[in-house]
Coordinates of C-alpha atoms and ligand atoms in Angstrom, one line a residue:
X185 CA -15.5 190.4 -37.2
X186 CA -12.5 188.9 -35.3
X187 CA -11.6 185.4 -34.1
X188 CA -8.5 183.5 -34.8
X189 CA -8.7 179.7 -34.8
X190 CA -6.2 176.9 -34.9
X191 CA -8.3 174.8 -37.1
X192 CA -7.2 174.4 -40.8
X193 CA -9.5 176.3 -43.2
X194 CA -9.6 174.8 -46.6
X195 CA -11.5 174.9 -49.9
X196 CA -11.4 173.2 -53.3
X197 CA -11.8 174.9 -56.7
X198 CA -12.8 172.8 -59.7
X199 CA -12.7 173.9 -63.3
X200 CA -15.0 171.6 -65.3
X201 CA -14.1 170.4 -68.7
X202 CA -16.9 171.3 -71.1
X203 CA -18.2 170.1 -74.5
X204 CA -21.3 170.8 -76.6
X205 CA -22.5 170.3 -80.1
X206 CA -24.4 173.6 -79.9
X207 CA -24.0 176.0 -82.8
X208 CA -24.6 179.8 -82.8
X209 CA -26.9 181.5 -85.3
X210 CA -24.2 181.5 -88.0
X211 CA -23.7 177.7 -87.6
X212 CA -20.3 177.9 -85.8
X213 CA -19.7 176.1 -82.5
X214 CA -20.2 178.2 -79.4
X215 CA -16.9 179.1 -77.7
X216 CA -16.1 177.4 -74.4
X217 CA -16.2 180.8 -72.8
X218 CA -19.8 181.4 -73.9
X219 CA -20.9 177.9 -73.2
X220 CA -19.4 178.2 -69.7
X221 CA -21.2 181.5 -69.1
X222 CA -24.5 179.8 -70.1
X223 CA -23.9 177.0 -67.6
X224 CA -23.3 179.4 -64.8
X225 CA -26.3 181.5 -65.7
X226 CA -28.4 178.4 -66.0
X227 CA -27.8 177.5 -62.4
X228 CA -29.0 180.9 -61.1
X229 CA -31.9 180.8 -63.6
X230 CA -33.0 177.3 -62.7
X231 CA -32.7 177.3 -58.9
X232 CA -35.1 178.6 -56.3
X233 CA -35.0 182.2 -55.1
X234 CA -32.3 182.4 -52.5
X235 CA -30.1 179.6 -53.8
X236 CA -27.9 182.0 -55.8
X237 CA -27.6 185.7 -56.0
X238 CA -29.9 187.2 -58.7
X239 CA -28.0 187.9 -61.8
X240 CA -28.0 191.7 -61.2
X241 CA -25.5 191.1 -58.4
X242 CA -22.4 189.0 -58.4
X243 CA -18.8 188.6 -57.4
X244 CA -17.1 191.7 -55.9
X245 CA -13.8 192.2 -57.6
X246 CA -12.8 195.1 -55.4
X247 CA -10.1 193.1 -53.6
X248 CA -8.7 191.1 -56.4
X249 CA -5.6 191.8 -58.4
X250 CA -5.0 193.6 -61.7
X251 CA -4.4 190.1 -63.2
X252 CA -8.0 189.2 -62.3
X253 CA -9.3 192.5 -63.7
X254 CA -7.6 191.6 -67.0
X255 CA -9.4 188.3 -67.0
X256 CA -12.7 190.0 -66.2
X257 CA -12.0 192.2 -69.2
X258 CA -11.3 189.3 -71.4
X259 CA -14.6 187.7 -70.3
X260 CA -16.5 190.9 -70.8
X261 CA -15.2 191.2 -74.3
X262 CA -16.3 187.7 -75.1
X263 CA -19.7 188.1 -73.6
X264 CA -20.1 191.4 -75.4
X265 CA -19.9 189.6 -78.7
X266 CA -23.6 190.0 -79.3
X267 CA -23.6 187.9 -82.4
X268 CA -23.4 184.9 -80.0
X269 CA -25.3 186.0 -77.0
X270 CA -28.0 188.6 -77.2
X271 CA -29.1 189.1 -73.6
X272 CA -25.8 189.5 -71.8
X273 CA -24.0 192.7 -71.2
X274 CA -22.4 192.3 -67.8
X275 CA -19.7 189.7 -67.1
X276 CA -20.6 189.7 -63.4
X277 CA -23.7 187.7 -64.2
X278 CA -21.5 184.7 -65.1
X279 CA -19.9 185.1 -61.7
X280 CA -22.3 184.3 -58.9
X281 CA -22.4 183.5 -55.2
X282 CA -24.5 180.6 -53.9
X283 CA -26.4 180.2 -50.7
X284 CA -23.9 177.4 -49.7
X285 CA -21.2 180.1 -49.7
X286 CA -19.6 178.9 -52.9
X287 CA -18.6 180.9 -56.0
X288 CA -19.8 179.6 -59.4
X289 CA -18.2 181.4 -62.3
X290 CA -16.3 181.3 -65.5
X291 CA -12.5 181.0 -65.3
X292 CA -10.1 180.2 -68.1
X293 CA -13.2 179.4 -70.3
X294 CA -14.4 176.7 -68.0
X295 CA -17.3 176.7 -65.5
X296 CA -15.7 176.8 -62.1
X297 CA -17.1 175.9 -58.8
X298 CA -15.1 177.3 -55.9
X299 CA -16.3 175.5 -52.8
X300 CA -16.9 177.4 -49.6
X301 CA -14.3 177.4 -46.8
X302 CA -14.6 174.4 -44.5
X303 CA -12.5 173.2 -41.6
X304 CA -12.2 169.5 -42.2
X305 CA -11.3 167.2 -45.1
X306 CA -14.7 165.4 -44.7
X307 CA -16.6 168.7 -45.1
X308 CA -14.3 169.4 -48.1
X309 CA -15.6 166.1 -49.6
X310 CA -19.2 167.1 -48.9
X311 CA -18.9 170.5 -50.5
X312 CA -16.9 169.2 -53.4
X313 CA -19.7 166.7 -54.2
X314 CA -22.2 169.5 -53.8
X315 CA -20.4 171.3 -56.6
X316 CA -21.1 168.3 -58.9
X317 CA -24.8 168.7 -58.1
X318 CA -24.7 172.4 -58.8
X319 CA -23.2 171.8 -62.2
X320 CA -25.6 169.0 -62.9
X321 CA -28.6 171.2 -62.1
X322 CA -27.3 173.8 -64.4
X323 CA -27.1 171.1 -67.2
X324 CA -30.6 170.0 -66.5
X325 CA -31.9 173.6 -66.9
X326 CA -30.1 173.9 -70.2
X327 CA -31.4 170.5 -71.3
X328 CA -34.9 171.6 -70.5
X329 CA -34.2 174.4 -73.0
X330 CA -33.0 172.0 -75.6
X331 CA -29.3 172.6 -75.1
X332 CA -27.0 169.6 -74.6
X333 CA -23.8 170.5 -72.7
X334 CA -21.5 167.9 -71.0
X335 CA -19.3 168.6 -68.1
X336 CA -16.3 166.6 -66.9
X337 CA -14.7 166.7 -63.5
X338 CA -11.2 166.0 -64.7
X339 CA -8.1 168.0 -65.6
X340 CA -7.2 167.0 -69.1
X341 CA -9.2 167.1 -72.3
X342 CA -7.2 164.3 -74.0
X343 CA -6.0 166.7 -76.7
X344 CA -3.2 168.3 -74.9
X345 CA -4.9 170.9 -72.7
X346 CA -5.0 170.8 -68.9
X347 CA -7.2 172.7 -66.5
X348 CA -7.0 173.1 -62.8
X349 CA -8.3 171.8 -59.6
X350 CA -6.9 174.1 -56.8
X351 CA -6.8 173.2 -53.2
X352 CA -6.5 176.0 -50.7
X353 CA -5.2 175.8 -47.2
X354 CA -4.9 178.5 -44.6
X355 CA -1.3 178.5 -43.2
X356 CA 0.1 180.9 -40.6
X357 CA 2.1 183.8 -42.1
X358 CA 4.8 183.1 -39.6
X359 CA 5.8 179.9 -41.4
X360 CA 8.7 181.0 -43.8
X361 CA 7.6 180.4 -47.4
X362 CA 10.9 178.9 -48.4
X363 CA 10.6 176.3 -45.7
X364 CA 7.0 175.6 -46.8
X365 CA 8.0 175.2 -50.4
X366 CA 11.1 173.1 -49.7
X367 CA 9.4 170.6 -47.3
X368 CA 6.2 170.4 -49.4
X369 CA 7.7 169.4 -52.7
X370 CA 8.5 165.8 -52.0
X371 CA 5.0 165.2 -50.7
X372 CA 3.4 166.9 -53.6
X373 CA 5.5 164.7 -56.0
X374 CA 4.5 161.5 -54.2
X375 CA 0.9 162.3 -53.2
X376 CA -0.7 161.0 -56.4
X377 CA 0.0 157.5 -55.1
X378 CA -2.9 158.0 -52.7
X379 CA -4.7 160.9 -54.4
X380 CA -4.4 160.6 -58.2
X381 CA -7.4 160.2 -60.4
X382 CA -5.5 158.2 -63.0
X383 CA -5.0 159.0 -66.7
X384 CA -4.7 157.1 -70.0
X385 CA -1.7 158.3 -72.0
X386 CA 1.8 159.5 -71.1
X387 CA 3.0 163.0 -72.1
X388 CA 1.0 166.2 -72.4
X389 CA -0.6 165.1 -75.7
X390 CA -0.6 161.4 -74.7
X391 CA 2.2 160.8 -77.2
X392 CA 3.2 157.6 -75.5
X393 CA 0.7 154.8 -74.8
X394 CA 0.3 153.9 -71.1
X395 CA -1.6 154.6 -67.9
X396 CA -0.4 156.9 -65.2
X397 CA -1.5 157.9 -61.6
X398 CA -1.9 161.6 -62.0
X399 CA -3.7 163.9 -64.4
X400 CA -1.3 166.8 -63.9
X401 CA 2.2 165.3 -63.5
X402 CA 3.0 165.7 -67.2
X403 CA 2.1 169.4 -67.1
X404 CA 4.5 170.3 -64.3
X405 CA 7.5 172.2 -65.5
X406 CA 9.0 174.1 -62.6
X407 CA 9.6 173.6 -58.9
X408 CA 8.3 176.9 -57.6
X409 CA 6.6 179.7 -59.4
X410 CA 3.7 182.1 -59.8
X411 CA 2.1 180.7 -62.9
X412 CA -0.9 178.4 -62.9
X413 CA -1.4 177.8 -66.6
X414 CA 2.1 178.1 -68.1
X415 CA 5.3 176.5 -66.9
X416 CA 3.2 175.1 -64.1
X417 CA 5.1 174.8 -60.8
X418 CA 4.9 172.1 -58.1
X419 CA 4.6 174.9 -55.5
X420 CA 2.6 177.9 -56.5
X421 CA 3.6 181.2 -55.0
X422 CA 0.4 183.1 -55.5
X423 CA -0.1 185.2 -52.4
X424 CA -3.7 186.3 -52.1
X425 CA -4.7 185.3 -48.6
X426 CA -8.3 186.5 -48.8
X427 CA -7.7 186.9 -45.0
X428 CA -5.8 189.2 -42.6
X429 CA -2.5 189.2 -44.6
X430 CA -0.1 189.6 -41.7
X431 CA -1.6 186.6 -39.9
X432 CA -2.4 184.2 -42.8
X433 CA -1.3 182.8 -46.0
X434 CA -3.6 180.9 -48.4
X435 CA -1.5 178.1 -49.8
X436 CA -2.7 177.6 -53.4
X437 CA -2.0 174.0 -54.5
X438 CA -2.4 173.6 -58.2
X439 CA -0.9 170.1 -58.8
X440 CA -3.7 168.0 -57.5
X441 CA -6.4 166.1 -59.5
X442 CA -10.2 166.6 -59.5
X443 CA -11.4 163.5 -57.8
X444 CA -14.7 161.6 -57.9
X445 CA -13.8 159.0 -55.2
X446 CA -14.7 160.2 -51.7
X447 CA -11.8 158.5 -49.9
X448 CA -9.4 159.9 -52.5
X449 CA -10.6 163.5 -52.0
X450 CA -10.6 163.0 -48.3
X451 CA -7.1 161.6 -48.2
X452 CA -5.7 164.3 -50.6
X453 CA -7.0 167.1 -48.3
X454 CA -6.5 165.3 -45.0
X455 CA -2.9 164.2 -45.7
X456 CA -1.8 167.5 -47.0
X457 CA -3.3 169.4 -44.2
X458 CA -1.5 167.2 -41.7
X459 CA 1.8 167.5 -43.6
X460 CA 1.4 171.2 -43.3
X461 CA 0.9 170.8 -39.6
X462 CA 4.2 169.0 -39.3
X463 CA 5.8 171.8 -41.3
X464 CA 4.3 174.3 -38.9
X465 CA 5.2 172.5 -35.7
X466 CA 7.9 169.9 -36.2
X467 CA 9.7 170.7 -39.5
X468 CA 12.8 168.7 -38.5
X469 CA 10.8 165.5 -39.0
X470 CA 10.5 166.2 -42.7
X471 CA 14.2 167.0 -43.3
X472 CA 16.1 164.6 -45.4
X473 CA 13.4 163.9 -48.0
X474 CA 14.6 166.4 -50.6
X475 CA 14.4 165.0 -54.1
X476 CA 17.3 165.3 -56.5
X477 CA 15.0 166.1 -59.4
X478 CA 11.5 166.9 -58.3
X479 CA 9.9 167.7 -61.6
X480 CA 11.3 164.6 -63.3
X481 CA 10.4 162.5 -60.2
X482 CA 6.8 163.6 -60.4
X483 CA 6.6 162.0 -63.8
X484 CA 8.5 158.9 -62.8
X485 CA 6.1 158.3 -59.8
X486 CA 3.0 159.1 -61.9
X487 CA 4.0 156.8 -64.8
X488 CA 4.4 153.7 -62.7
X489 CA 1.1 151.9 -61.6
X490 CA 3.2 149.0 -60.3
X491 CA 4.5 151.5 -57.6
X492 CA 8.0 150.0 -57.9
X493 CA 9.9 152.7 -59.7
X494 CA 12.3 154.7 -57.5
X495 CA 13.4 158.3 -57.5
X496 CA 16.7 159.7 -56.3
X497 CA 16.9 161.8 -53.1
X498 CA 19.4 164.6 -52.7
X499 CA 21.2 162.4 -50.1
X500 CA 21.7 159.6 -52.6
X501 CA 18.9 157.3 -51.4
X502 CA 16.4 155.8 -53.9
X503 CA 12.8 155.6 -52.7
X504 CA 9.5 154.7 -54.4
X505 CA 6.5 157.1 -54.4
X506 CA 4.8 154.8 -51.9
X507 CA 7.9 154.9 -49.7
X508 CA 7.8 158.7 -49.7
X509 CA 4.1 158.7 -48.9
X510 CA 4.6 156.3 -46.0
X511 CA 7.6 158.3 -44.7
X512 CA 5.4 161.4 -44.5
X513 CA 2.7 159.4 -42.8
X514 CA 5.3 158.3 -40.2
X515 CA 6.4 161.9 -39.7
X516 CA 2.8 163.0 -39.1
X517 CA 2.3 160.2 -36.6
X518 CA 5.5 161.1 -34.8
X519 CA 4.7 164.8 -34.7
X520 CA 1.2 164.1 -33.4
X521 CA 2.5 161.9 -30.6
X522 CA 5.1 164.5 -29.6
X523 CA 2.6 167.3 -29.8
X524 CA 0.0 165.5 -27.8
X525 CA 2.5 164.7 -25.1
X526 CA 3.4 168.4 -24.8
X527 CA -0.3 169.5 -25.0
X528 CA 0.0 171.3 -28.3
X529 CA -3.6 172.3 -29.1
X530 CA -3.0 172.6 -32.8
X531 CA -2.8 168.8 -33.0
X532 CA -5.6 168.2 -30.6
X533 CA -8.0 170.1 -32.9
X534 CA -6.7 169.2 -36.3
X535 CA -8.6 168.7 -38.5
X536 CA -12.3 169.2 -38.1
X537 CA -12.9 168.3 -34.5
X538 CA -15.9 169.8 -33.0
X539 CA -17.4 170.7 -36.4
X540 CA -20.9 172.2 -36.6
X541 CA -23.8 169.9 -36.1
X542 CA -24.6 169.5 -39.9
X543 CA -21.1 167.9 -40.3
X544 CA -22.4 164.5 -39.1
X545 CA -19.0 163.0 -39.1
X546 CA -18.8 159.4 -38.2
X547 CA -16.1 158.9 -35.5
X548 CA -14.0 156.9 -38.0
X549 CA -13.5 160.0 -40.2
X550 CA -13.3 162.7 -37.5
X551 CA -10.2 164.6 -36.9
X552 CA -6.5 163.7 -37.1
X553 CA -6.9 160.1 -36.1
X554 CA -9.5 159.5 -38.8
X555 CA -7.2 160.7 -41.5
X556 CA -4.2 158.8 -40.1
X557 CA -6.2 155.6 -39.9
X558 CA -7.4 155.9 -43.5
X559 CA -3.9 156.9 -44.7
X560 CA -2.4 153.9 -43.0
X561 CA -5.0 151.5 -44.3
X562 CA -4.6 152.7 -47.9
X563 CA -0.7 152.6 -47.7
X564 CA -0.8 149.0 -46.4
X565 CA -3.2 147.9 -49.1
X566 CA -1.1 149.5 -51.8
X567 CA 2.0 147.8 -50.4
X568 CA 0.3 144.4 -50.5
X569 CA -1.2 144.8 -53.9
X570 CA -2.2 148.1 -55.5
X571 CA -5.4 146.5 -56.8
X572 CA -6.6 146.1 -53.1
X573 CA -7.2 149.8 -52.9
X574 CA -9.6 149.9 -55.9
X575 CA -12.5 150.9 -53.6
X576 CA -10.6 153.9 -52.2
X577 CA -8.0 155.2 -54.5
X578 CA -9.3 156.6 -57.8
X579 CA -6.4 155.8 -60.1
X580 CA -6.5 152.2 -58.9
X581 CA -10.2 152.0 -59.5
X582 CA -9.8 153.5 -63.0
X583 CA -6.8 151.3 -63.8
X584 CA -8.7 148.1 -62.7
X585 CA -11.8 148.9 -64.8
X586 CA -9.9 150.0 -67.9
X587 CA -7.3 147.2 -67.5
X588 CA -10.1 144.6 -67.5
X589 CA -11.5 146.1 -70.7
X590 CA -8.1 146.2 -72.3
X591 CA -7.5 142.5 -71.5
X592 CA -10.9 141.4 -72.7
X593 CA -10.5 143.3 -76.0
X594 CA -6.8 142.3 -76.3
X595 CA -5.7 145.8 -77.0
X596 CA -2.9 148.2 -75.9
X597 CA -3.2 151.4 -73.9
X598 CA -3.2 153.2 -77.3
X599 CA -6.7 151.9 -78.2
X600 CA -8.9 155.0 -78.7
X601 CA -11.7 153.4 -76.7
X602 CA -9.6 153.5 -73.6
X603 CA -8.9 157.2 -74.0
X604 CA -12.7 157.7 -74.5
X605 CA -13.4 155.7 -71.3
X606 CA -10.9 157.8 -69.4
X607 CA -12.9 161.0 -70.3
X608 CA -16.2 159.2 -69.7
X609 CA -15.0 158.3 -66.2
X610 CA -15.3 161.9 -65.2
X611 CA -18.7 162.7 -67.0
X612 CA -20.9 164.4 -64.4
X613 CA -24.0 162.9 -65.9
X614 CA -24.9 159.9 -63.7
X615 CA -26.3 158.0 -66.7
X616 CA -22.9 158.2 -68.5
X617 CA -20.1 158.8 -66.0
X618 CA -18.2 155.6 -65.2
X619 CA -17.0 156.8 -61.7
X620 CA -20.6 157.8 -60.9
X621 CA -21.8 154.3 -61.8
X622 CA -19.1 152.6 -59.7
X623 CA -20.1 154.9 -56.8
X624 CA -23.8 154.1 -57.2
X625 CA -23.0 150.4 -57.4
X626 CA -21.0 150.5 -54.2
X627 CA -17.6 149.8 -55.8
X628 CA -16.2 153.2 -54.7
X629 CA -16.6 153.6 -51.0
X630 CA -18.6 156.6 -50.0
X631 CA -18.0 158.9 -47.0
X632 CA -21.0 161.3 -47.5
X633 CA -24.6 160.4 -47.9
X634 CA -26.7 161.7 -50.8
X635 CA -28.9 163.7 -48.4
X636 CA -25.9 165.4 -46.9
X637 CA -24.7 166.4 -50.3
X638 CA -28.1 167.7 -51.4
X639 CA -28.2 169.8 -48.2
X640 CA -24.7 171.2 -49.0
X641 CA -25.9 172.5 -52.3
X642 CA -27.9 175.2 -50.6
X643 CA -26.8 175.3 -46.9
X644 CA -23.3 176.7 -46.1
X645 CA -20.8 175.3 -43.7
X646 CA -21.6 176.6 -40.2
X647 CA -18.2 177.0 -38.9
X648 CA -16.6 179.5 -41.3
X649 CA -17.4 182.9 -42.8
X650 CA -19.1 181.0 -45.6
X651 CA -22.0 180.8 -43.3
X652 CA -22.5 184.6 -43.2
X653 CA -22.0 184.9 -47.0
X654 CA -24.4 182.0 -47.8
X655 CA -27.1 183.1 -45.3
X656 CA -27.0 186.7 -46.7
X657 CA -27.6 185.3 -50.2
X658 CA -30.4 183.1 -48.9
X659 CA -32.1 185.6 -46.7
X660 CA -31.6 188.9 -48.4
X661 CA -30.7 187.9 -52.0
X662 CA -34.3 187.5 -53.2
X663 CA -35.3 191.0 -52.1
X664 CA -32.3 192.5 -53.9
X665 CA -30.4 193.7 -50.8
X666 CA -27.1 191.9 -51.6
X667 CA -25.0 193.7 -54.0
X668 CA -22.2 191.1 -54.2
X669 CA -19.7 189.1 -52.2
X670 CA -16.0 188.2 -52.1
X671 CA -14.2 185.7 -49.9
X672 CA -13.6 188.3 -47.3
X673 CA -16.6 190.6 -47.6
X674 CA -20.3 190.8 -48.3
X675 CA -21.8 194.0 -49.8
X676 CA -25.3 194.9 -48.5
X677 CA -27.6 197.8 -49.2
X678 CA -28.4 200.3 -46.4
X679 CA -31.7 202.1 -45.9
X680 CA -30.7 204.7 -48.6
X681 CA -29.9 201.8 -51.0
X682 CA -26.2 202.7 -50.7
X683 CA -23.8 199.7 -50.9
X684 CA -21.9 199.0 -47.6
X685 CA -19.2 196.4 -47.4
X686 CA -19.1 194.1 -44.4
X687 CA -15.6 192.7 -44.1
X688 CA -14.9 189.2 -42.7
X689 CA -11.2 189.0 -42.8
X690 CA -11.0 186.0 -40.4
X691 CA -12.1 182.9 -42.2
X692 CA -13.4 181.3 -38.9
X693 CA -15.5 184.3 -38.0
X694 CA -19.0 185.0 -39.4
X695 CA -20.0 181.5 -38.2
X696 CA -23.5 180.4 -37.3
X697 CA -22.5 180.6 -33.6
X698 CA -21.1 184.1 -34.0
X699 CA -23.6 185.9 -36.2
X700 CA -26.6 183.6 -36.2
X701 CA -28.4 185.5 -33.4
X702 CA -27.6 188.8 -35.1
X703 CA -29.0 187.7 -38.5
X704 CA -32.1 186.2 -36.8
X705 CA -33.1 189.7 -35.5
X706 CA -33.4 191.2 -39.0
X707 CA -35.5 190.8 -42.0
X708 CA -33.8 193.6 -43.9
X709 CA -30.1 194.5 -44.5
X710 CA -30.9 198.1 -43.7
X711 CA -31.4 197.3 -40.0
X712 CA -28.9 194.5 -40.0
X713 CA -26.2 196.9 -41.1
X714 CA -26.9 199.0 -37.9
X715 CA -25.4 196.1 -35.9
X716 CA -22.4 195.2 -38.1
X717 CA -19.3 197.2 -38.8
X718 CA -19.2 198.2 -42.5
X719 CA -17.5 200.5 -44.9
X720 CA -18.6 202.4 -48.1
X721 CA -18.4 200.0 -51.0
Ligands
ATP296 P1 -8.1 181.3 -59.5 O1 -9.4 180.8 -59.8 O2 -7.6 182.2 -60.5 O3 -7.1 180.3 -59.1 P2 -8.4 181.9 -56.6 O4 -7.5 180.9 -56.2 O5 -8.4 183.2 -55.8 O6 -8.3 182.3 -58.2 P3 -11.3 181.3 -56.3 O7 -11.9 180.5 -57.4 O8 -11.9 182.6 -55.9 O9 -9.8 181.3 -56.6 O10 -11.5 180.3 -55.0 C1 -10.8 180.5 -53.8 C2 -10.9 179.2 -53.0 O11 -10.1 179.3 -51.8 C3 -12.3 178.8 -52.5 O12 -12.5 177.4 -52.7 C4 -12.3 179.2 -51.1 O13 -13.1 178.3 -50.3 C5 -10.9 179.1 -50.7 N1 -10.5 180.1 -49.7 C6 -10.8 181.4 -49.7 N2 -10.2 182.0 -48.7 C7 -9.4 181.1 -48.1 C8 -8.4 181.2 -47.0 N3 -8.2 182.3 -46.4 N4 -7.8 180.0 -46.7 C9 -8.1 178.9 -47.3 N5 -8.9 178.8 -48.3 C10 -9.6 179.9 -48.7
MG297 MG1 -10.7 179.8 -58.9
MG298 MG1 -7.3 179.1 -57.5

């Protein structure tokens, strides 16, 4: 399947924090790895036929790296500990594919929802919220079975550990990586000003009392590197495009926060996608923002909710995080104006114009202009008084709520109740989660309706290959004709029950428009495979 698009493909992965009081038969607490496997299995077990691949199928590791095989092995070993789980012998069953095109699996001993590929920041919000519902449904299934498990959409456990939310952006391979890394660093350092989820405590183990903008800043230790869990870099060099390698790179951003506030998620994805567009088309507009000490500056920016602290640039200037965010906004505005004047279609389409019909984007959120308007509005509010952005920017909302409690109680940021409220902010249970309650009460502005989110739990985005993946799961999964899937392939059974891999190297192919008519002609994969190119799996 071929088709190259100029629209930005993106996807968010979320590792959920997990706790439970559950004990095994010997009375010891279940390991997070096993608990996470139970959560993932519970979703498949509790959902309708066609919502997730049956547990005999799963993720196709064929294209993944030896590193990933090692992790699969680690997981297999843990699952094979039959003293804790008696009915599991295949790690693939804790690694499933959903009919919305997402992957729901166990990674680093956390349940992880990897959202399907979408082409706009608003769709990214919708499928990110759908992931919260997927996780909640799994918890409900466990609860019906008498098991109480809690999940948190955050990145720190309050005891020193941090786990990731990864953003993924499709970038042309032709953009030199050193340029990408160099020009991205200042924005990634400053972005928490508009995209941070907020955190109680300074330092990896919250050694110093205080409140900061970002969950991840204190865990950054390098500027550029391959790691995601040790010596974490600002720019991650992992090069697994899950797409035609000579055409594409998948930029893997590991420094961002999991976010519960729609506008925050939207701005995080929208602003970075547009900064990438400037790097691709007008890199000169971002020159001169190089930071003298990026890692240290990430902490300085994060540790200052007043937004007044400055960081040194390589050219000797001193700017605040908000200044840097605004300078990037101006660069995007300038690049957009120049590009539109010269008819550059990469800007006319970016991001998310002309999305499929299920993306009922209101005009105010559609495309480049929607992101720019929001970005400007939030920057101006933060300039006047950070508290003004409490309905849009998650760290501000958290800071306001916890700050009011702190004042009423007359305590410092080291009060343990504040640390507990910070964790509770991210609880996925709507009856407990503080962000969920603010959302429900209308104090956190929403960009997607409940109904759109519910639909996105089972229906894939229509304008990427996630559509083909998800529809195969929905249509052919229940009859056992889908062997597995990966980001760039779906493995189906032919008439002899042999596995055939259908490759979808281009993320914007396999769309409803492209393969909808083909799929509609078949009720079985055996005949469908006759119409699609495939290879032995
Ligand atoms: P890890 O979990 O170890 O970080 P990974 O980054 O490969 O591994 P997955 O959990 O498999 O992660 O998730 C990949 C994410 O990247 C998904 O959210 C998916 O939508 C997105 N994605 C897949 N292919 C592309 C692509 N070519 N460009 C942009 N995003 C992509
Ligand atoms: Mg992942
Ligand atoms: Mg990742």
